[in-house]
Amino acid sequence: MICADRAALEGLALGALPKPMADVLRQQLPPEASVANPIDLLADAREDRFGMAFEAAMTHAAQAYDMVLMIHVVPFMVDAAPVIARLAQLARKARLPLMHSMMGTLPGRTDWFAAMEQAGVPMFNDVEEMAEAAGLLARYPAVRDSARRDIAPAIVFHDRKHRDS
């Protein structure tokens, strides 16, 4: 929920899942998985579950969303390499911009980040930084348009690392 909270601070809306996407996820995911935005694939998720959720998003949500923020918490008992290989493969043909954050047990972090970045996916160590980057991208057209008209942008930037205490 940290990412969702940060996204809200950045002025981003986490829209509801399109019904066809939610239907696919309910059919394919374990009953205890969260089929809402944000989606929770559960800690034991492997490449098949990640791939199915990714494909459902690209098939059923590409018209509903501007971007997909992926959070990948890697528990010690799951090998993230096959998950990253599958996501990188799918990302190359994604119909939406993507961002990905990885946390947890990351013995292959350098290689995993490189694989995703080579597939065109910006990688983050921190979900809040990922949401902040998404917020900056969302506000960019307004900032650019204001600059073109020589008007100071009426944009508030939330710098969480340098807030006054």
Short mmCIF file of C-alpha atoms in Angstrom, two decimals:
data_model
loop_
_atom_site.label_atom_id
_atom_site.label_comp_id
_atom_site.label_asym_id
_atom_site.label_seq_id
_atom_site.Cartn_x
_atom_site.Cartn_y
_atom_site.Cartn_z
CA MET A 1 0.00 0.00 0.00
CA ILE A 2 3.03 2.29 0.29
CA CYS A 3 3.12 2.61 -3.50
CA ALA A 4 -0.61 3.32 -3.72
CA ASP A 5 -0.31 5.98 -1.02
CA ARG A 6 2.64 7.60 -2.76
CA ALA A 7 0.82 7.47 -6.11
CA ALA A 8 -2.12 9.31 -4.53
CA LEU A 9 0.24 11.98 -3.17
CA GLU A 10 1.58 12.36 -6.70
CA GLY A 11 -1.93 12.95 -8.01
CA LEU A 12 -2.20 9.58 -9.73
CA ALA A 13 -5.43 7.62 -9.70
CA LEU A 14 -5.38 3.84 -9.36
CA GLY A 15 -8.39 2.97 -11.45
CA ALA A 16 -10.47 -0.11 -10.85
CA LEU A 17 -9.57 -3.19 -12.86
CA PRO A 18 -11.55 -3.53 -16.07
CA LYS A 19 -14.14 -6.29 -15.58
CA PRO A 20 -12.71 -8.61 -18.28
CA MET A 21 -9.28 -8.39 -16.64
CA ALA A 22 -10.68 -9.01 -13.16
CA ASP A 23 -12.62 -12.00 -14.50
CA VAL A 24 -9.46 -13.56 -15.97
CA LEU A 25 -7.53 -12.98 -12.76
CA ARG A 26 -10.29 -14.47 -10.59
CA GLN A 27 -10.33 -17.58 -12.81
CA GLN A 28 -6.55 -18.00 -12.82
CA LEU A 29 -5.30 -16.83 -9.42
CA PRO A 30 -5.61 -18.60 -6.07
CA PRO A 31 -8.75 -17.54 -4.16
CA GLU A 32 -6.71 -15.66 -1.54
CA ALA A 33 -5.07 -13.38 -4.15
CA SER A 34 -6.25 -9.79 -4.29
CA VAL A 35 -8.06 -9.08 -7.55
CA ALA A 36 -8.23 -5.31 -7.17
CA ASN A 37 -5.88 -2.46 -7.89
CA PRO A 38 -3.22 -3.04 -6.65
CA ILE A 39 -3.19 -6.73 -7.55
CA ASP A 40 -1.51 -9.15 -5.14
CA LEU A 41 -0.27 -12.32 -6.85
CA LEU A 42 0.86 -13.71 -3.45
CA ALA A 43 4.35 -14.51 -2.23
CA ASP A 44 4.57 -17.91 -3.93
CA ALA A 45 3.97 -16.46 -7.42
CA ARG A 46 6.25 -17.78 -10.14
CA GLU A 47 6.73 -16.81 -13.78
CA ASP A 48 3.46 -18.41 -14.88
CA ARG A 49 1.37 -16.26 -12.54
CA PHE A 50 3.34 -13.09 -13.30
CA GLY A 51 3.09 -13.78 -17.03
CA MET A 52 -0.66 -14.41 -16.89
CA ALA A 53 -1.28 -11.20 -14.94
CA PHE A 54 0.91 -9.20 -17.32
CA GLU A 55 -0.85 -10.59 -20.38
CA ALA A 56 -4.25 -9.90 -18.81
CA ALA A 57 -3.22 -6.29 -18.21
CA MET A 58 -2.00 -5.82 -21.78
CA THR A 59 -5.06 -7.52 -23.27
CA HIS A 60 -7.81 -6.05 -21.12
CA ALA A 61 -6.44 -2.86 -19.55
CA ALA A 62 -4.31 -1.15 -22.19
CA GLN A 63 -7.17 1.24 -22.98
CA ALA A 64 -8.01 1.87 -19.31
CA TYR A 65 -4.56 2.80 -17.97
CA ASP A 66 -1.70 5.11 -18.89
CA MET A 67 1.02 3.01 -17.27
CA VAL A 68 1.60 -0.18 -15.28
CA LEU A 69 3.62 -0.03 -12.06
CA MET A 70 4.86 -3.50 -11.12
CA ILE A 71 6.00 -4.38 -7.62
CA HIS A 72 7.97 -7.58 -7.24
CA VAL A 73 8.69 -8.68 -3.68
CA VAL A 74 11.07 -11.62 -3.91
CA PRO A 75 10.81 -14.04 -0.97
CA PHE A 76 13.80 -16.24 -0.16
CA MET A 77 12.02 -19.38 -1.39
CA VAL A 78 11.33 -18.10 -4.92
CA ASP A 79 13.90 -17.94 -7.72
CA ALA A 80 13.29 -14.56 -9.34
CA ALA A 81 15.38 -15.30 -12.45
CA PRO A 82 12.58 -17.12 -14.37
CA VAL A 83 10.09 -14.43 -13.33
CA ILE A 84 12.38 -11.67 -14.61
CA ALA A 85 13.08 -13.58 -17.83
CA ARG A 86 9.34 -13.89 -18.49
CA LEU A 87 8.56 -10.27 -17.61
CA ALA A 88 11.45 -8.98 -19.76
CA GLN A 89 10.23 -11.08 -22.68
CA LEU A 90 6.68 -9.73 -22.33
CA ALA A 91 7.81 -6.15 -21.69
CA ARG A 92 9.42 -5.90 -25.10
CA LYS A 93 5.94 -6.03 -26.68
CA ALA A 94 4.03 -4.16 -23.97
CA ARG A 95 1.22 -1.88 -25.09
CA LEU A 96 1.71 0.42 -22.09
CA PRO A 97 4.72 2.06 -20.44
CA LEU A 98 6.00 0.04 -17.51
CA MET A 99 7.97 0.61 -14.33
CA HIS A 100 9.15 -2.15 -12.02
CA SER A 101 10.33 -2.20 -8.41
CA MET A 102 12.05 -5.18 -6.80
CA MET A 103 12.45 -5.75 -3.08
CA GLY A 104 13.36 -8.69 -0.89
CA THR A 105 16.02 -11.35 -1.38
CA LEU A 106 17.87 -10.14 -4.47
CA PRO A 107 21.08 -12.14 -5.00
CA GLY A 108 20.85 -11.54 -8.76
CA ARG A 109 19.82 -7.89 -8.51
CA THR A 110 22.38 -6.52 -11.01
CA ASP A 111 21.49 -9.07 -13.70
CA TRP A 112 17.74 -8.83 -13.04
CA PHE A 113 17.72 -5.04 -13.22
CA ALA A 114 19.82 -5.16 -16.39
CA ALA A 115 17.47 -7.66 -18.06
CA MET A 116 14.43 -5.51 -17.38
CA GLU A 117 16.18 -2.28 -18.37
CA GLN A 118 17.33 -3.89 -21.63
CA ALA A 119 13.64 -4.65 -22.25
CA GLY A 120 12.88 -0.94 -21.80
CA VAL A 121 11.58 -1.08 -18.22
CA PRO A 122 12.91 1.46 -15.69
CA MET A 123 13.82 -0.33 -12.46
CA PHE A 124 13.55 0.91 -8.90
CA ASN A 125 14.74 -0.31 -5.49
CA ASP A 126 11.95 1.59 -3.80
CA VAL A 127 8.23 1.64 -4.61
CA GLU A 128 7.90 5.22 -3.44
CA GLU A 129 10.57 6.37 -5.89
CA MET A 130 8.78 4.47 -8.64
CA ALA A 131 5.47 6.21 -7.83
CA GLU A 132 7.26 9.55 -7.62
CA ALA A 133 8.78 9.01 -11.07
CA ALA A 134 5.36 8.07 -12.47
CA GLY A 135 3.90 11.24 -10.96
CA LEU A 136 6.63 13.38 -12.51
CA LEU A 137 5.95 11.81 -15.90
CA ALA A 138 2.22 12.41 -15.52
CA ARG A 139 2.81 16.09 -14.72
CA TYR A 140 5.38 16.64 -17.46
CA PRO A 141 2.92 17.73 -20.22
CA ALA A 142 1.55 20.52 -17.98
CA VAL A 143 5.06 21.67 -17.06
CA ARG A 144 6.15 21.64 -20.71
CA ASP A 145 3.05 23.52 -21.86
CA SER A 146 3.49 26.16 -19.15
CA ALA A 147 7.13 26.64 -20.10
CA ARG A 148 6.17 27.10 -23.75
CA ARG A 149 3.78 29.87 -22.73
CA ASP A 150 6.34 31.48 -20.36
CA ILE A 151 4.07 30.79 -17.40
CA ALA A 152 5.42 29.38 -14.17
CA PRO A 153 3.84 25.95 -13.74
CA ALA A 154 1.30 25.58 -10.96
CA ILE A 155 2.74 22.19 -10.09
CA VAL A 156 3.63 20.97 -6.62
CA PHE A 157 6.58 18.62 -6.42
CA HIS A 158 6.66 16.31 -3.41
CA ASP A 159 10.27 15.59 -2.48
CA ARG A 160 9.96 12.97 0.24
CA LYS A 161 13.69 12.92 0.96
CA HIS A 162 13.98 16.62 1.73
CA ARG A 163 10.78 17.43 3.58
CA ASP A 164 10.91 19.85 6.47
CA SER A 165 10.54 18.03 9.76
#
